[in-house]
């Protein structure tokens, strides 16, 4: 029996003056799955999340969360979702513990439930020791974790996370991924935005790639990797001195051989395993010693480069800063 999708974006458009920040974006997120909205700075990710969470009104198109229309039924949408924004939402002058309790009060939880939930969340996000410190004195990573803890005070059926792991150290990032996987196992549907390819790769069931406000690709990580970019044959020679002769040998069998001196590697496009076995025997019949021979699938980074002509994680600060938006709605 078909169930209502947890989230649907339907031809969403958002203009700021002449600027089209979101340009006809549509996607569907089935219940209990994870959608990764992947895109570089300024792609339109936050703007999409803001429209889907009723914080900003679409110029045209609409979205549904748990079956409720964000324009016609904003209250019902808000009741079925949680949101952790990109900018911190916690109160600086309160302690971690107090922030969590304040949110609990907003949700109408009893103080007993609230204490239990706050303690659990503080522990889950390794904040127990910092529970009674004011947030002003937290590190960036601790704030980020508290932000997430706050969004989980009342576990909503649909959770929106805007760049949840930006600013986290690698260990906290892994911990957070575990927490998120657990939430999804418990039935939450998750939409997260990210600039990190690895995050989308590891966490998302489906990835929607956004660039300049448009959907430029969508599918599972595997589908995206298969659809663009070709697998590469990678030969690592044991001795750097052998690189030129190894390159020459390889060039007599395949075209487009690329030499990476620092990695002692040769790379060439490959179509499949048969290429690899053929090249293995070529090297076996030579005096060149090799450390490794393998086929490398394109990474999501390669995919992104092939789709857009630029890297997703490029450190560009070209994205403008947000200015006044007359259609903003206060939360
Ligand atoms: N309130 C606003 N007024 C004018 N332009 C805006 C506003 N909000 C966003 N924009 C513009 O819309 C585009 C998309 O911005 P958005 O913040 O959605 O991108 P993003 O993908 O979330 O980027 P980042 O990864 O840096 O968070 C950008 O060019 C941005 O400058
Ligand atoms: Mg953003």
XYZ file of C-alpha atoms and ligand atoms in Angstrom:
363
model
C 0.000 0.000 0.000
C 1.489 3.355 -0.941
C 2.169 5.570 2.068
C 2.277 9.359 2.094
C 5.831 10.559 1.507
C 7.326 12.188 4.607
C 8.559 15.143 2.589
C 7.745 16.442 -0.878
C 9.129 19.480 -2.646
C 6.942 20.480 -5.547
C 8.444 22.886 -8.088
C 9.826 25.107 -5.345
C 11.015 28.520 -6.497
C 12.456 31.319 -4.382
C 13.479 34.689 -5.762
C 15.220 37.461 -3.872
C 14.737 40.456 -6.140
C 16.321 39.451 -9.438
C 18.191 36.583 -7.895
C 16.676 33.116 -8.317
C 18.008 31.324 -5.248
C 15.907 28.187 -5.754
C 14.859 27.285 -9.261
C 12.092 24.717 -9.696
C 13.243 22.133 -7.191
C 11.232 18.935 -6.733
C 11.957 15.750 -4.811
C 10.238 13.153 -2.672
C 11.495 11.609 0.561
C 9.852 8.326 1.584
C 9.081 7.771 5.261
C 11.961 6.474 7.323
C 14.651 7.397 4.824
C 17.433 9.945 4.636
C 17.701 12.525 1.897
C 20.967 14.393 1.489
C 20.780 17.811 -0.165
C 24.298 18.232 -1.413
C 25.674 21.447 -2.792
C 28.397 24.056 -2.449
C 28.169 27.444 -0.706
C 25.279 29.486 -1.997
C 23.653 26.577 -3.849
C 20.291 27.238 -2.210
C 20.234 24.519 0.464
C 19.283 26.712 3.400
C 16.669 28.509 1.329
C 15.052 25.175 0.444
C 15.053 24.062 4.083
C 13.578 27.374 5.203
C 10.681 27.031 2.756
C 10.073 23.412 3.744
C 10.006 24.324 7.430
C 7.583 27.273 7.002
C 10.212 29.908 7.821
C 10.122 31.392 4.345
C 7.303 31.542 1.810
C 8.011 30.099 -1.647
C 7.775 32.501 -4.579
C 5.982 29.650 -6.321
C 5.570 25.928 -5.889
C 5.032 24.354 -2.510
C 6.111 21.532 -0.244
C 4.444 18.977 1.969
C 5.730 17.646 5.262
C 3.994 14.569 6.658
C 1.280 15.242 4.085
C 0.682 18.851 5.210
C 1.099 21.753 2.824
C 3.683 24.267 4.054
C 1.698 27.206 2.745
C -1.851 26.214 3.649
C -1.149 24.227 6.833
C 2.004 25.688 8.398
C 0.939 24.834 11.956
C 0.438 21.168 11.135
C 3.808 21.154 9.391
C 5.512 22.642 12.433
C 3.941 20.056 14.704
C 5.378 17.215 12.645
C 8.932 18.404 12.284
C 12.086 19.455 14.043
C 14.749 21.739 12.666
C 18.331 22.472 13.449
C 19.345 25.543 11.563
C 22.767 26.356 10.254
C 23.142 29.214 12.728
C 23.034 28.381 16.412
C 19.600 28.621 17.968
C 20.527 28.138 21.604
C 20.520 30.851 24.215
C 24.078 31.949 25.003
C 23.335 33.113 28.511
C 21.768 29.857 29.688
C 23.604 26.635 30.489
C 23.303 23.567 28.245
C 20.966 21.961 30.751
C 18.787 25.097 30.957
C 18.551 25.361 27.190
C 17.275 21.807 26.949
C 14.744 22.324 29.731
C 13.496 25.518 28.171
C 12.717 23.697 24.947
C 11.083 20.903 26.911
C 8.795 23.434 28.578
C 7.846 24.789 25.160
C 6.826 21.275 24.183
C 4.813 20.932 27.374
C 6.829 18.104 28.896
C 6.573 17.418 32.632
C 9.648 18.468 34.594
C 10.377 14.827 35.426
C 10.349 13.787 31.765
C 12.309 16.868 30.930
C 15.088 16.062 33.381
C 15.370 12.500 32.106
C 15.444 13.578 28.458
C 17.919 16.382 29.086
C 20.277 14.020 30.932
C 20.049 11.457 28.132
C 20.738 14.015 25.441
C 23.615 15.591 27.342
C 25.156 12.178 27.671
C 24.513 11.198 24.077
C 26.286 14.306 22.849
C 29.130 14.103 25.402
C 28.008 17.278 27.138
C 27.387 15.945 30.629
C 30.458 17.676 32.042
C 29.468 20.946 30.426
C 25.794 20.741 31.434
C 26.051 23.521 33.989
C 28.295 25.854 32.029
C 26.782 28.802 30.210
C 26.769 28.284 26.458
C 28.794 31.465 25.975
C 31.799 29.479 27.201
C 31.215 26.461 24.932
C 33.536 25.666 22.035
C 32.113 25.704 18.495
C 31.796 21.927 18.471
C 30.017 21.852 21.838
C 27.522 24.461 20.660
C 26.827 22.482 17.527
C 26.170 19.365 19.595
C 23.870 21.268 21.920
C 21.993 22.615 18.901
C 21.351 19.084 17.755
C 20.411 17.917 21.242
C 17.846 20.722 21.387
C 16.269 19.587 18.118
C 15.878 16.103 19.575
C 14.085 17.053 22.796
C 10.846 15.871 21.262
C 11.765 13.416 18.538
C 9.715 14.503 15.560
C 8.650 12.187 12.727
C 10.450 14.459 10.270
C 13.729 16.140 11.036
C 15.477 18.824 8.993
C 19.159 19.389 9.673
C 20.990 22.168 7.904
C 24.678 21.261 7.717
C 24.574 19.358 11.014
C 28.260 18.504 11.179
C 29.857 21.697 9.901
C 32.400 22.785 12.475
C 32.544 19.427 14.234
C 35.813 17.590 14.697
C 36.033 14.196 12.937
C 35.255 12.209 16.063
C 32.141 14.195 16.923
C 31.064 13.891 13.312
C 31.220 10.104 13.471
C 29.344 10.125 16.773
C 26.669 12.312 15.315
C 26.268 10.065 12.288
C 25.628 7.195 14.707
C 23.002 9.196 16.565
C 21.300 10.074 13.282
C 21.340 6.475 12.056
C 19.729 5.419 15.320
C 16.998 8.033 14.886
C 16.274 6.786 11.397
C 16.168 3.192 12.624
C 13.554 4.378 15.123
C 11.448 5.705 12.247
C 12.414 9.364 11.816
C 12.661 10.706 8.293
C 15.678 12.906 7.846
C 16.508 15.644 5.393
C 19.995 16.977 5.835
C 21.973 19.457 3.850
C 25.676 19.073 3.537
C 28.700 20.254 1.638
C 30.513 17.069 2.597
C 30.423 14.384 -0.016
C 31.416 11.749 2.464
C 28.518 12.659 4.710
C 26.027 12.318 1.873
C 27.686 9.098 0.798
C 27.615 7.520 4.259
C 24.287 8.719 5.556
C 21.864 9.409 2.752
C 19.660 6.851 1.020
C 19.095 9.341 -1.774
C 21.147 12.348 -2.723
C 19.839 15.429 -4.497
C 22.672 17.511 -5.895
C 21.955 21.255 -6.002
C 23.981 23.883 -7.780
C 22.912 27.476 -8.432
C 19.436 26.707 -7.114
C 18.786 23.832 -9.503
C 18.670 20.065 -9.092
C 21.500 18.849 -11.280
C 21.395 15.182 -10.326
C 19.543 12.817 -8.012
C 19.845 9.199 -6.998
C 21.657 6.907 -4.605
C 25.371 7.497 -4.121
C 26.029 4.410 -6.207
C 23.758 5.551 -9.032
C 25.426 8.945 -9.113
C 28.842 7.349 -9.218
C 27.804 4.983 -11.982
C 26.078 7.626 -14.059
C 28.915 10.057 -14.400
C 32.617 9.657 -14.276
C 34.305 6.510 -15.366
C 36.120 3.929 -13.298
C 39.867 4.299 -13.367
C 42.638 1.767 -13.490
C 45.301 2.673 -10.952
C 48.809 1.207 -11.000
C 51.204 1.998 -8.155
C 54.823 1.173 -8.979
C 57.225 0.159 -6.218
C 60.107 2.340 -7.359
C 59.713 5.924 -8.524
C 62.510 5.361 -11.072
C 60.250 2.933 -12.920
C 57.475 5.464 -13.501
C 58.527 6.613 -16.995
C 58.990 3.094 -18.347
C 55.801 1.933 -16.630
C 53.917 4.826 -18.225
C 55.323 3.918 -21.620
C 54.358 0.292 -21.174
C 50.842 1.218 -20.093
C 50.431 3.680 -22.959
C 51.056 0.905 -25.440
C 47.895 -0.778 -24.118
C 45.528 1.983 -22.997
C 45.098 5.646 -23.855
C 44.943 8.704 -21.579
C 47.534 7.569 -19.060
C 47.975 10.089 -16.273
C 51.168 10.103 -14.173
C 51.152 11.137 -10.523
C 54.778 11.250 -9.431
C 54.239 11.943 -5.757
C 51.946 8.917 -5.407
C 54.052 6.750 -7.778
C 50.801 6.130 -9.605
C 49.566 5.780 -13.140
C 45.885 6.256 -13.845
C 43.897 5.485 -16.977
C 40.207 5.161 -17.788
C 38.976 1.589 -17.515
C 35.765 -0.084 -18.509
C 35.862 -3.128 -16.293
C 37.669 -5.996 -14.683
C 38.914 -7.368 -17.995
C 41.058 -4.237 -18.389
C 42.561 -4.899 -15.029
C 43.466 -8.523 -15.641
C 44.920 -7.611 -19.040
C 47.128 -4.914 -17.546
C 48.113 -7.166 -14.639
C 49.563 -9.679 -17.064
C 51.341 -6.925 -18.996
C 53.180 -5.887 -15.847
C 53.806 -9.465 -14.794
C 55.622 -9.997 -18.064
C 57.856 -6.957 -17.442
C 60.663 -6.215 -15.015
C 58.703 -3.403 -13.394
C 57.729 -4.110 -9.824
C 54.308 -2.878 -8.766
C 52.864 -2.364 -5.306
C 49.257 -2.270 -6.272
C 46.902 -2.534 -9.188
C 43.247 -1.754 -8.890
C 40.044 -0.309 -10.236
C 38.816 2.850 -8.604
C 35.186 3.881 -8.814
C 34.656 7.587 -9.262
C 34.178 9.332 -5.922
C 31.204 11.608 -5.354
C 33.721 14.386 -5.673
C 34.563 13.228 -9.194
C 30.846 13.038 -9.927
C 30.304 16.556 -8.695
C 33.197 17.843 -10.740
C 31.885 16.114 -13.835
C 28.391 17.582 -13.287
C 29.295 21.137 -12.396
C 32.831 21.744 -13.537
C 33.868 22.611 -9.990
C 34.523 20.817 -6.729
C 31.743 20.677 -4.122
C 33.974 21.355 -1.185
C 35.953 24.132 -2.806
C 36.575 26.771 -0.216
C 34.909 29.625 -2.011
C 33.327 32.467 -0.153
C 31.604 33.874 -3.216
C 28.142 33.292 -1.760
C 26.581 36.575 -0.757
C 25.440 37.209 2.765
C 21.773 37.005 3.444
C 19.926 40.278 3.391
C 16.427 41.271 4.348
C 13.693 39.035 3.019
C 10.256 40.583 3.081
C 8.483 37.229 2.999
C 10.228 35.779 6.047
C 7.994 34.420 8.732
C 9.088 34.475 12.323
C 9.391 31.042 13.909
N 17.427 36.707 2.437
C 18.132 36.715 1.303
N 18.197 37.804 0.505
C 18.894 37.794 -0.655
N 19.586 36.737 -1.116
C 19.562 35.632 -0.375
C 18.856 35.548 0.863
N 19.027 34.307 1.385
C 19.820 33.655 0.521
N 20.148 34.439 -0.543
C 20.962 34.034 -1.688
O 20.427 32.852 -2.221
C 21.456 31.967 -2.610
C 21.303 30.655 -1.891
O 21.635 30.843 -0.532
P 21.525 29.689 0.554
O 21.856 30.301 1.864
O 20.229 28.985 0.417
O 22.702 28.716 0.091
P 23.310 27.466 0.838
O 23.331 26.363 -0.154
O 22.595 27.227 2.115
O 24.808 27.943 1.127
P 25.790 27.593 2.370
O 26.379 26.252 2.064
O 26.811 28.676 2.308
O 24.993 27.601 3.623
C 22.766 32.678 -2.306
O 23.220 33.299 -3.471
C 22.380 33.705 -1.261
O 23.216 34.819 -1.311
Mg 23.181 27.189 4.028
